[in-house]
Short mmCIF file of C-alpha atoms and ligand atoms in Angstrom, two decimals:
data_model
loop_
_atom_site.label_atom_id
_atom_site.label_comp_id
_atom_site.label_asym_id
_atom_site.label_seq_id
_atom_site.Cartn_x
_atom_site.Cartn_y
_atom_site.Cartn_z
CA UNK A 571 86.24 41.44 87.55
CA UNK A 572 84.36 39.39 89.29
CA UNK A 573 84.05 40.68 92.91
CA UNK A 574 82.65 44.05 92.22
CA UNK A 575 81.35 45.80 95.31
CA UNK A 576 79.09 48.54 94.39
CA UNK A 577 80.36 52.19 94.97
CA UNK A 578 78.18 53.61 98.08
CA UNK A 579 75.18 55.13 97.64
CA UNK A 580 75.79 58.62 99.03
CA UNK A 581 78.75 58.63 96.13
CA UNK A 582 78.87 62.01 94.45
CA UNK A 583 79.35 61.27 90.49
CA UNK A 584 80.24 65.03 89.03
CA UNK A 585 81.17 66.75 85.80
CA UNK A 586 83.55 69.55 86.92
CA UNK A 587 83.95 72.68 84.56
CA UNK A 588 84.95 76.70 85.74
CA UNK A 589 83.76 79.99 84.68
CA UNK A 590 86.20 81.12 82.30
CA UNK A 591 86.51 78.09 80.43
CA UNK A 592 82.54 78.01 79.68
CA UNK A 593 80.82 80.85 80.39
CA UNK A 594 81.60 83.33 77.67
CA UNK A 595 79.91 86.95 77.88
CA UNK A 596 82.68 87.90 80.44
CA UNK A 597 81.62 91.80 80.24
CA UNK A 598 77.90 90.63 80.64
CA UNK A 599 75.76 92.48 82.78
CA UNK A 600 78.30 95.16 84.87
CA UNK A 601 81.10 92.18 85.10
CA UNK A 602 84.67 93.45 85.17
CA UNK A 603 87.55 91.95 83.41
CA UNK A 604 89.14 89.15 84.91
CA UNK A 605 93.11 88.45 84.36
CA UNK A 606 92.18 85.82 82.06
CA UNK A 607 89.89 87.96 79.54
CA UNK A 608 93.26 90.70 79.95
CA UNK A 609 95.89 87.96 79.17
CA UNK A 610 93.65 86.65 76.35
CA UNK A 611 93.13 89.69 74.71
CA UNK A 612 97.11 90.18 74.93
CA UNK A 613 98.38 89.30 71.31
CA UNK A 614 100.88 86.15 71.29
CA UNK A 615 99.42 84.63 75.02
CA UNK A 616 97.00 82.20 73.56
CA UNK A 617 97.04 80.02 70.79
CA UNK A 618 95.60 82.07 67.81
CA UNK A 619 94.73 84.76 69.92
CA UNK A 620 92.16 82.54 71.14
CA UNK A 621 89.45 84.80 74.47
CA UNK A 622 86.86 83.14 76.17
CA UNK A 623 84.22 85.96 74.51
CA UNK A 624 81.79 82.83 73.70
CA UNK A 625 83.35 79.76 74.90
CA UNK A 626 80.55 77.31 75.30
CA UNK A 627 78.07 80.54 75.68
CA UNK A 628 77.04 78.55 79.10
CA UNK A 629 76.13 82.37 80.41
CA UNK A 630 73.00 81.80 77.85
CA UNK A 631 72.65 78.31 77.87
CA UNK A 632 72.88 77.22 81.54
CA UNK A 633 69.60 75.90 81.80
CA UNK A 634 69.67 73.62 78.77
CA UNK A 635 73.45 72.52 80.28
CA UNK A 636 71.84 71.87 83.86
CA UNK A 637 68.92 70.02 81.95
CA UNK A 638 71.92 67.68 80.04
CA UNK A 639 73.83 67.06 83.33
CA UNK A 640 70.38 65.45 84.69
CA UNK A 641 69.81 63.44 81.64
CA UNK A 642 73.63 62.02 82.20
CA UNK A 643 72.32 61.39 85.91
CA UNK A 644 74.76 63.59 87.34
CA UNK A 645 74.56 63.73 91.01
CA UNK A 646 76.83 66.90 91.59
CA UNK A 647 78.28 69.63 89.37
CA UNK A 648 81.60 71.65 90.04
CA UNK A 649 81.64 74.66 88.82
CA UNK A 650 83.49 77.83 90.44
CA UNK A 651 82.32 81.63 89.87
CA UNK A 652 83.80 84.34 88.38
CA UNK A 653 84.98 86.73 91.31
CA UNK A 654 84.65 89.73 88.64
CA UNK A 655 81.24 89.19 88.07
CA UNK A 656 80.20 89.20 91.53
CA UNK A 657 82.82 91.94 92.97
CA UNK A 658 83.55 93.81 89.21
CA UNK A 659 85.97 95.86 90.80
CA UNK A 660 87.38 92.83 92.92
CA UNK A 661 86.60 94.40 96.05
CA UNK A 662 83.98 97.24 97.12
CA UNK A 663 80.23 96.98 95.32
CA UNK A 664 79.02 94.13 94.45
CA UNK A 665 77.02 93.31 91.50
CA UNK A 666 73.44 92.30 91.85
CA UNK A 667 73.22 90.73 88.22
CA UNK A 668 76.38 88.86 88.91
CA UNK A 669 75.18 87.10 91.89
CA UNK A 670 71.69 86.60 89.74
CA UNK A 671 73.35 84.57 87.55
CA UNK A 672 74.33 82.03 90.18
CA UNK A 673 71.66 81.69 92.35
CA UNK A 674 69.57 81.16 89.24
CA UNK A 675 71.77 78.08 88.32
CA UNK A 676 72.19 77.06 91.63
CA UNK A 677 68.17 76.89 92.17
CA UNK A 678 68.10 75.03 88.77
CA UNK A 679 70.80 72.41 89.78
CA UNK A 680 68.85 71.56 93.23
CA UNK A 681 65.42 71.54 91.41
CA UNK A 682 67.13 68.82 89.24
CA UNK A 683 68.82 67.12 92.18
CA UNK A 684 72.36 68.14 91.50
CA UNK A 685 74.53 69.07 94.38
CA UNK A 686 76.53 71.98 93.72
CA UNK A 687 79.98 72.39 94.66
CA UNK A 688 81.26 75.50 94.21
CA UNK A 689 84.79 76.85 93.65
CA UNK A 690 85.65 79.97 94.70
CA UNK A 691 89.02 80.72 92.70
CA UNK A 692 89.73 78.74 89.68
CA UNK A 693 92.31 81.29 88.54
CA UNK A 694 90.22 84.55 86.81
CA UNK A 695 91.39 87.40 89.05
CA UNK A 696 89.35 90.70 88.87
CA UNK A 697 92.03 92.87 86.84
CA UNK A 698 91.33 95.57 88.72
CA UNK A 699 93.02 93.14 91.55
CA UNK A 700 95.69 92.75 89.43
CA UNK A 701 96.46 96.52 89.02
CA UNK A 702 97.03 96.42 92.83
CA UNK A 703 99.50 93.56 92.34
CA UNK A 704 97.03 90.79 92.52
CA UNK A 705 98.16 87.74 94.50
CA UNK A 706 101.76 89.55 95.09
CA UNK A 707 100.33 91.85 97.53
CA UNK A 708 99.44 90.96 101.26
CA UNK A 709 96.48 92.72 100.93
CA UNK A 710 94.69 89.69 98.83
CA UNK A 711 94.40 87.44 102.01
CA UNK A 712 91.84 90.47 103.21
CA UNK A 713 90.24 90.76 99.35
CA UNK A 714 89.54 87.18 99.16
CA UNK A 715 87.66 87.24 102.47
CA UNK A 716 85.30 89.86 101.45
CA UNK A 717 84.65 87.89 98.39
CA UNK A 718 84.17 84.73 99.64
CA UNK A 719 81.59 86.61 102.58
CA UNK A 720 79.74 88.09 99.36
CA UNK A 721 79.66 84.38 97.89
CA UNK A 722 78.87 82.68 101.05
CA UNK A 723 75.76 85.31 101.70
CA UNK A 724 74.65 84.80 98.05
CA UNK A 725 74.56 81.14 98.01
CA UNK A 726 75.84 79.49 101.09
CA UNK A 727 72.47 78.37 102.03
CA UNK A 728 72.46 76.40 99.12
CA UNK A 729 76.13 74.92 98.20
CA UNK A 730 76.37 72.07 100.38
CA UNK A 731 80.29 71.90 99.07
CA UNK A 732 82.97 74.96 98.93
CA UNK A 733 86.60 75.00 97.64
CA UNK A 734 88.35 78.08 98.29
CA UNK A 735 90.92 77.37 95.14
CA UNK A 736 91.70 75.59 92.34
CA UNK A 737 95.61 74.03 92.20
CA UNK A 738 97.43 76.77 94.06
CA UNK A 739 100.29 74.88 91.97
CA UNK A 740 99.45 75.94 88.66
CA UNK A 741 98.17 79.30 89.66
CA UNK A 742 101.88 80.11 91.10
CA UNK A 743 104.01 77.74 88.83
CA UNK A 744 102.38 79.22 85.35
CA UNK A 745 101.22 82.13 86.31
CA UNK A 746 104.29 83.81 87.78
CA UNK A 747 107.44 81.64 86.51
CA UNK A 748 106.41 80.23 83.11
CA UNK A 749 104.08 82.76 82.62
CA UNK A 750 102.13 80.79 80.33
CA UNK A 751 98.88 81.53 81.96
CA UNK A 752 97.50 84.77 83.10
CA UNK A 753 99.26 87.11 84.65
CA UNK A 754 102.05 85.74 82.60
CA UNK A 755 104.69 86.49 84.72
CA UNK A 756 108.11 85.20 85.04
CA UNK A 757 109.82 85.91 87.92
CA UNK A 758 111.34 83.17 90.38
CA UNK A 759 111.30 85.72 93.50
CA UNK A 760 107.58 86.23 92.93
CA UNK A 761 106.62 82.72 93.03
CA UNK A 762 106.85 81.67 96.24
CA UNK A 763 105.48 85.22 97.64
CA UNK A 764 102.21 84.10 95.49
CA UNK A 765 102.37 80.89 96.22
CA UNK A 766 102.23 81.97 100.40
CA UNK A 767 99.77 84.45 99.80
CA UNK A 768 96.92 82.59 98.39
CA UNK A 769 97.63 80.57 101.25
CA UNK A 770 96.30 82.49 103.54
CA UNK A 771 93.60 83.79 101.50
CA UNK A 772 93.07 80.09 101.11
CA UNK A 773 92.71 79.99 105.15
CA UNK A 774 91.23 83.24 105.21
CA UNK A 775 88.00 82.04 103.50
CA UNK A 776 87.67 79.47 105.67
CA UNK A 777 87.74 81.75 108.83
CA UNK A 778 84.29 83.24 106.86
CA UNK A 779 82.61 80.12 106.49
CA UNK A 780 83.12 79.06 110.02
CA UNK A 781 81.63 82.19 111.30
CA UNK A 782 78.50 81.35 110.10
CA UNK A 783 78.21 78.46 107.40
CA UNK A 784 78.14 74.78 108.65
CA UNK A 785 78.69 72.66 105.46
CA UNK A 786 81.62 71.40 103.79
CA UNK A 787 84.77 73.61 102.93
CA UNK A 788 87.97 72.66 101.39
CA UNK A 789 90.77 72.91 98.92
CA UNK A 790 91.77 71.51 95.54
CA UNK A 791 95.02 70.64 94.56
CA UNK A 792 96.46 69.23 91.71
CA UNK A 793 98.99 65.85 92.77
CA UNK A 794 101.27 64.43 90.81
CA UNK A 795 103.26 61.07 91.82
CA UNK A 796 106.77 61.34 90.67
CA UNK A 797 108.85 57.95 90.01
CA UNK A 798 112.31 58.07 88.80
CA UNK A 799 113.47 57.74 85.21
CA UNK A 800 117.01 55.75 86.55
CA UNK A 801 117.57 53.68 89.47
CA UNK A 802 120.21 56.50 90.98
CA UNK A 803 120.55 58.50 93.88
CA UNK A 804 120.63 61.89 91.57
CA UNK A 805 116.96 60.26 89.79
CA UNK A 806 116.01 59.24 93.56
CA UNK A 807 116.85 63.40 94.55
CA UNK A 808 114.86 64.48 92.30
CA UNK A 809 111.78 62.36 92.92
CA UNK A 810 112.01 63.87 96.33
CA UNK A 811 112.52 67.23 95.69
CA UNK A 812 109.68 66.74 92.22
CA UNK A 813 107.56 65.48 95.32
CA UNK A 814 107.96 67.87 97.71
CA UNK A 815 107.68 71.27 95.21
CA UNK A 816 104.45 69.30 93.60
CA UNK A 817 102.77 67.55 96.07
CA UNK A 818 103.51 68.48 99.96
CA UNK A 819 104.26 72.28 98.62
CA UNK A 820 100.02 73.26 99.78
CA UNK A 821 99.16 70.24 101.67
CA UNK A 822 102.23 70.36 104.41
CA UNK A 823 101.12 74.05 105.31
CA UNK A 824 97.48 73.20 105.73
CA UNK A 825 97.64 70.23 107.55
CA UNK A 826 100.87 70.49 109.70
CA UNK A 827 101.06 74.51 110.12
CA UNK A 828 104.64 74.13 108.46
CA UNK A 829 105.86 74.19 104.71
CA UNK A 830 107.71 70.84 103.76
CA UNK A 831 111.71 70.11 104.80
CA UNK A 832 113.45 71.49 101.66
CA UNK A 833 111.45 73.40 100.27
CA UNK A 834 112.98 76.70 100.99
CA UNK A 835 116.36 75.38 99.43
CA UNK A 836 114.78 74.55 96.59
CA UNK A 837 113.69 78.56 95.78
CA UNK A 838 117.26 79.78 97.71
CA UNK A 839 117.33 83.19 97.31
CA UNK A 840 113.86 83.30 95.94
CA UNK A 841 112.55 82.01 99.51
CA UNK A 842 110.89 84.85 101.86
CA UNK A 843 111.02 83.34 104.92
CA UNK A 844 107.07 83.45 105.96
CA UNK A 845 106.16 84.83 109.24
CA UNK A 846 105.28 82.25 111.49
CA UNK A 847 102.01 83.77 112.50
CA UNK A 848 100.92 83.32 109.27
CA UNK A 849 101.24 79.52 109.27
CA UNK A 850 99.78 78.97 112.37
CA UNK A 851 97.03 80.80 110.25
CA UNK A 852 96.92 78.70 107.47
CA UNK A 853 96.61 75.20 109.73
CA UNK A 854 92.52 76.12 109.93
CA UNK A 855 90.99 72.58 109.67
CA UNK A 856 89.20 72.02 106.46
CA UNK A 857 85.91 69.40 105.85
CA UNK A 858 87.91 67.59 102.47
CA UNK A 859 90.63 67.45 100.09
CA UNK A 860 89.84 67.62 96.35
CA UNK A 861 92.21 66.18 94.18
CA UNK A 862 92.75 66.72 90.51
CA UNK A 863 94.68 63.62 89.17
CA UNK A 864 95.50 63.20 85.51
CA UNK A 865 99.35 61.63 85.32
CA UNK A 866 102.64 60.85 86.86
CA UNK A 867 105.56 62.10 86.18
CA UNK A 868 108.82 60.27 85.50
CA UNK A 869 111.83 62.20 86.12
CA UNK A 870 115.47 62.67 86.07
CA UNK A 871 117.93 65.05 87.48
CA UNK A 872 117.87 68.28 85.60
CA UNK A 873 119.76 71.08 86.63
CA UNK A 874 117.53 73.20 84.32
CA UNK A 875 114.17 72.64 86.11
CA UNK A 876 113.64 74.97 88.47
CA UNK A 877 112.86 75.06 91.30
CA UNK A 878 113.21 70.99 91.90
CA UNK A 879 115.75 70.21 89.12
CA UNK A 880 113.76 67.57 88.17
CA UNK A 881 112.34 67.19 84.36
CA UNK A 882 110.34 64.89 82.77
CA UNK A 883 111.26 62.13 80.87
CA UNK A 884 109.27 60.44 78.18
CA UNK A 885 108.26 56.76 79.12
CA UNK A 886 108.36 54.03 76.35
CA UNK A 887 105.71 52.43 75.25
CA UNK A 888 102.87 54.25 77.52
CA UNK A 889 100.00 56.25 75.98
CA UNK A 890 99.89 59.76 76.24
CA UNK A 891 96.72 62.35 75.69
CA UNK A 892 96.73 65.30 73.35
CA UNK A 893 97.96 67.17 76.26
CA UNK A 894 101.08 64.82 76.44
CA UNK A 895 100.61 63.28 79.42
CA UNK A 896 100.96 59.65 80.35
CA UNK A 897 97.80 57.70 81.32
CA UNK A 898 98.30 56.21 84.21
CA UNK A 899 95.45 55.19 86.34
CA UNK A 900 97.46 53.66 89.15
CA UNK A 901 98.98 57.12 89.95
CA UNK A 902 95.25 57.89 91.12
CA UNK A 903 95.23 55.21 93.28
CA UNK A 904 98.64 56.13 94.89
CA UNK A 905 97.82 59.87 94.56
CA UNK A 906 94.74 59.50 97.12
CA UNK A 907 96.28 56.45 99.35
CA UNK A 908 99.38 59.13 99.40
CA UNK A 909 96.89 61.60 101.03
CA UNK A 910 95.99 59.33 103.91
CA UNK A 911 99.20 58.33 104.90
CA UNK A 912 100.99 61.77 104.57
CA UNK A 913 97.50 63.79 106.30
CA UNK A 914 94.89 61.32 107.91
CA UNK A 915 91.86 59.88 106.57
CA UNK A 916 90.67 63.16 105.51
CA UNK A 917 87.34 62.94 103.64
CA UNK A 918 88.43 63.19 99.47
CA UNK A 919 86.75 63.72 96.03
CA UNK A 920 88.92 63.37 92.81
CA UNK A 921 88.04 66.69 91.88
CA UNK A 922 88.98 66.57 88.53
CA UNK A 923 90.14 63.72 86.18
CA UNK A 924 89.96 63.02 82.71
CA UNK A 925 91.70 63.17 79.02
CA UNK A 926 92.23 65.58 76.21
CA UNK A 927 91.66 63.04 72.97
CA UNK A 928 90.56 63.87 69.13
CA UNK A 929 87.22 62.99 68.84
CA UNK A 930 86.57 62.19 65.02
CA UNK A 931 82.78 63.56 63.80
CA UNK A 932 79.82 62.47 65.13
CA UNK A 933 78.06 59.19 63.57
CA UNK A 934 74.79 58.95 62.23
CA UNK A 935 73.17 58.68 65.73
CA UNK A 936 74.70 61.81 66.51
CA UNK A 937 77.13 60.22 68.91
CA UNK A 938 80.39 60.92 69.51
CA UNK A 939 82.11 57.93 69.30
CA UNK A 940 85.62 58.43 71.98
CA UNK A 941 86.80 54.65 72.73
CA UNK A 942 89.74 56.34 74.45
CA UNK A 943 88.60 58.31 76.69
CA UNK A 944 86.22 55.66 77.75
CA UNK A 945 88.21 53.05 78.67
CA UNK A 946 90.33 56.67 80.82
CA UNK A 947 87.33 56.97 82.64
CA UNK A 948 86.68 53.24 83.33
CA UNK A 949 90.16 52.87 84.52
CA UNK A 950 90.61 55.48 86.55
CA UNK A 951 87.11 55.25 88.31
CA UNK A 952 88.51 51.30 88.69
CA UNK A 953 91.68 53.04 90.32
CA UNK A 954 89.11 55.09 92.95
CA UNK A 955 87.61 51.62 93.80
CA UNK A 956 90.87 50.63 94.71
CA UNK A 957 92.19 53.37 96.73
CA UNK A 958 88.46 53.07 98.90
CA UNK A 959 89.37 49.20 99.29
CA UNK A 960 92.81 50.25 100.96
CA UNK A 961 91.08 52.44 103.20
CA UNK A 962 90.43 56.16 101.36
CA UNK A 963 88.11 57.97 102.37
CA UNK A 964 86.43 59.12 98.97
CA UNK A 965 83.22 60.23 98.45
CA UNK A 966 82.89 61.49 95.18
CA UNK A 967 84.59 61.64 91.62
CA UNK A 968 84.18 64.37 88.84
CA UNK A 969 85.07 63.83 85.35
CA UNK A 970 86.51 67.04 83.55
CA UNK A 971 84.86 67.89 81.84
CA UNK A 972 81.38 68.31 80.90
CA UNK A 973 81.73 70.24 77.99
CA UNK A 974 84.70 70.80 75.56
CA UNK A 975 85.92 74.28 76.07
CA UNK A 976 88.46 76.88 76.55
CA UNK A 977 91.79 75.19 77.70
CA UNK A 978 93.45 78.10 78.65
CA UNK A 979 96.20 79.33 76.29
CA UNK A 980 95.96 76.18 74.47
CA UNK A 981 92.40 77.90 73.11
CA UNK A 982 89.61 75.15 71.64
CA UNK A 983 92.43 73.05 70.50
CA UNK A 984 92.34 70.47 73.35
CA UNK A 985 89.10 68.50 73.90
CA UNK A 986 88.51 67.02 77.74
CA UNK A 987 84.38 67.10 77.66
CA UNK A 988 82.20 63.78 77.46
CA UNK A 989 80.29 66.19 75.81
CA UNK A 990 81.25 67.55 72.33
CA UNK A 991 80.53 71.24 71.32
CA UNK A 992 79.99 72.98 68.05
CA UNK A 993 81.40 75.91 68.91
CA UNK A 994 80.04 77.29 65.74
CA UNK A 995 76.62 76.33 66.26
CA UNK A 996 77.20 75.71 70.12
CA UNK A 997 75.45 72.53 69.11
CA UNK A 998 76.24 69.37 72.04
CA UNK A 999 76.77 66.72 71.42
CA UNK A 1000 76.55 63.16 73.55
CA UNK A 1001 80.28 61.48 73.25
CA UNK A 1002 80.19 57.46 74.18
CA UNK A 1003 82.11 58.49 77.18
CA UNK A 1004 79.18 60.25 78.41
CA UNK A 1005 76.84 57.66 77.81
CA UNK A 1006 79.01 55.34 79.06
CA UNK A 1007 79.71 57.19 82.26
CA UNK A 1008 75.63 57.59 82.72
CA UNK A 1009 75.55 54.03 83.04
CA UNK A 1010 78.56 54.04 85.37
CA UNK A 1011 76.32 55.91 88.23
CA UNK A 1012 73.49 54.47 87.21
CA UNK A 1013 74.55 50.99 87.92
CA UNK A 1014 77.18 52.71 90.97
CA UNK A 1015 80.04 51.70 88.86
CA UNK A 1016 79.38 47.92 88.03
CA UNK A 1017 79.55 49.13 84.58
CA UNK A 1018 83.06 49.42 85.14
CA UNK A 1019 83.72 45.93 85.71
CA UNK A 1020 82.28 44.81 81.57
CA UNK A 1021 85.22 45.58 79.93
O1 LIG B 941 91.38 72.70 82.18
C1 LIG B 941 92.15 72.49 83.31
C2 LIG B 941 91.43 72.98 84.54
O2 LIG B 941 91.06 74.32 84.44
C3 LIG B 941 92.33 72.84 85.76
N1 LIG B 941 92.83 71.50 85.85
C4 LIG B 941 93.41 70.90 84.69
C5 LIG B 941 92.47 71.03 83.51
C6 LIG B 941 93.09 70.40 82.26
O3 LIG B 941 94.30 71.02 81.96
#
């Protein structure tokens, strides 16, 4: 490459991680059980019967993690809190230890000059919640308010950056109709209840932080561009209606007050018809759009997918991650130009982005050595580049993850960190991906262009 602009200099290089997937010590200190500790706990719902209990032990070892993020020359860490530690019960007292534990890292990231952003909901409901139907009842919309006021007093005057939640998608989609994450539900007629409600909490928090925060607020979500396995109308269909249940299904209602054209006869009877107040609600105007990118999907007509009838078809010849999914850095380019045609030139960060690889032991030096998962971050930073040079707005990129840990029912057994852990010793460990990605924002991404 030889005409490499620099990235900007305001560019926010992150490491992303959440609570449950690091933290450990989820009882700690008056914290209530989340739906993730329940689920885990739940023989057969993870792989091995795999809890966060440990995890990376980051509750104990946050300022030695804060102290590694600055010697990678991270400029901003994503990280979301754990509602139950804050609000044990979900709603009602809140829990001075809790909140302790946040500020504290929050001080240490800004004493290190890391800008926090901070996620509000990246999927461990308070159980207690849950016993009132969780995201199924109305009532959350109010719950997550509180909450996000509690949050907002704590530590609004120091997170610069606020997402109210992590990939509604995946919260609805697995957690009420696969049921392979927590609550483990699977019931078509509740997903699209779920998926409306944390909607409006979504819009709900927002209403907080406008009454008295001034920063940055937005939402996460994860996209997915969808090509078609066959050049047929049916494989054409589907694209459309992959795009519209993945894609437009949390966008449309924020941006245009409306869900997408066909979305309600994808979920037929399953559709509830949302009151049209409510959507009006949901429009409130938010400061940026995170996006977590790590694939496309190629599909086909498949009567058996539901709700869009559209399922995945291997593609020859491409590589794949442990997680089985293509790479395919272009699909980050079209994912974020896809943004700014379908909403505006809304201010985004990739959110999230990165691969789940086998990492083979560390070498003498003590490094890591992940050749794969370097040249995934090299190209798909190289794919951000692009999508600023047609005109996205962008202003920041955060690899997931910092750390190896928990993912989700798939226990330890997946590894997306650019740094390794022990999780016997909780020893880290430098991969080459982090080192490499150091000297990606230290040189604003020039580093990119030595192949
Ligand atoms: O680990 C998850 C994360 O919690 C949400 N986005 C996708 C990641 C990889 O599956």
């Amino acid at each position: 490459m030889t005409d490499f602009e620099p990235f900007p200099a305001g560019f926010l290089w992150g490491a992303a991680t959440s609570a449950y997937q690091i933290e450990g010590s989820p009882l700690a200190d008056g914290a209530g059980p989340s739906i993730w500790h329940r689920f885990s706990h739940t023989p057969g719902r993870t792989l091995g019967g795999v809890a966060a209990d440990v995890a990376c032990d980051h509750y104990h070892r946050w300022a030695e993690d804060v102290d590694l993020m600055r010697d990678l020359g991270l400029g901003s860490y994503r990280l979301s809190l754990s509602w139950s530690r804050l609000l044990p019960e979900g709603r009602g007292r809140p829990n001075p230890r809790g909140i302790d534990f946040y500020s504290r890292l929050i001080d240490r990231l800004l004493e290190r000059g890391i800008v926090p952003m901070v996620t509000l909901y990246h999927w461990d409901l308070p159980a207690a919640l849950d016993d009132r139907g969780g995201w199924l009842n109305p009532d959350s919309r109010s719950w997550f308010a509180d909450y996000a006021q509690v949050a907002f007093e704590a530590l609004g005057d120091r997170v610069p950056w606020w997402v109210t939640l992590n990939e509604p998608w995946v919260i609805a989609h697995d957690g009420y109709w696969t049921g392979v994450n927590a609550p483990g539900h699977r019931n078509a007629f509740e997903l699209p209840r779920v998926s409306h409600h944390l909607l409006c909490a979504h819009a709900a928090a927002v209403q907080v932080y406008r009454s008295a925060w001034h920063e940055h607020i937005g939402i996460v979500v994860n996209l997915e561009p969808k090509d078609s396995a066959r050049d047929s109308a049916a494989d054409r269909a589907a694209v459309e209606r992959a795009d519209i249940y993945w894609n437009q299904q949390y966008l449309d209602p924020v941006f245009f007050g409306r869900y997408p054209d066909g979305l309600a006869e994808l979920f037929g009877d399953a559709w509830p018809e949302p009151p049209a107040e409510d959507l009006a609600f949901i429009r409130q105007p938010v400061d940026f759009v995170g996006v977590n990118y790590y694939t496309r999907k190629v599909v086909r007509e498949d009567d058996a997918a539901w709700p869009d009838r559209a399922g995945p078809v291997p593609v020859a010849n491409a590589r794949y991650t442990d997680t089985n999914w293509e790479v395919f850095p272009a699909g980050l380019t079209r994912a974020l130009c896809w943004v700014k045609e379908r909403y505006g030139n809304v201010p985004l960060f990739v959110t999230e982005n990165g691969a789940a690889l086998t990492d083979p032991p560390p070498g003498s030096d003590g490094v890591i050595d992940d050749p794969m998962r370097v040249e995934y971050l090299r190209e798909h930073v190289g794919a951000v580049r692009e999508a600023m040079r047609q005109g996205a707005d962008v202003r920041g990129y955060y690899v997931w993850s910092l750390l190896d840990n928990l993912e989700w029912s798939n226990g330890f057994s997946k590894r997306f960190g650019i740094v390794g852990v022990d999780f016997a010793t909780q020893v880290r460990r430098p991969k080459a991906s982090a080192l490499y990605y150091r000297d990606l924002i230290r040189s604003r991404g020039a580093q990119m262009a030595k192949a």
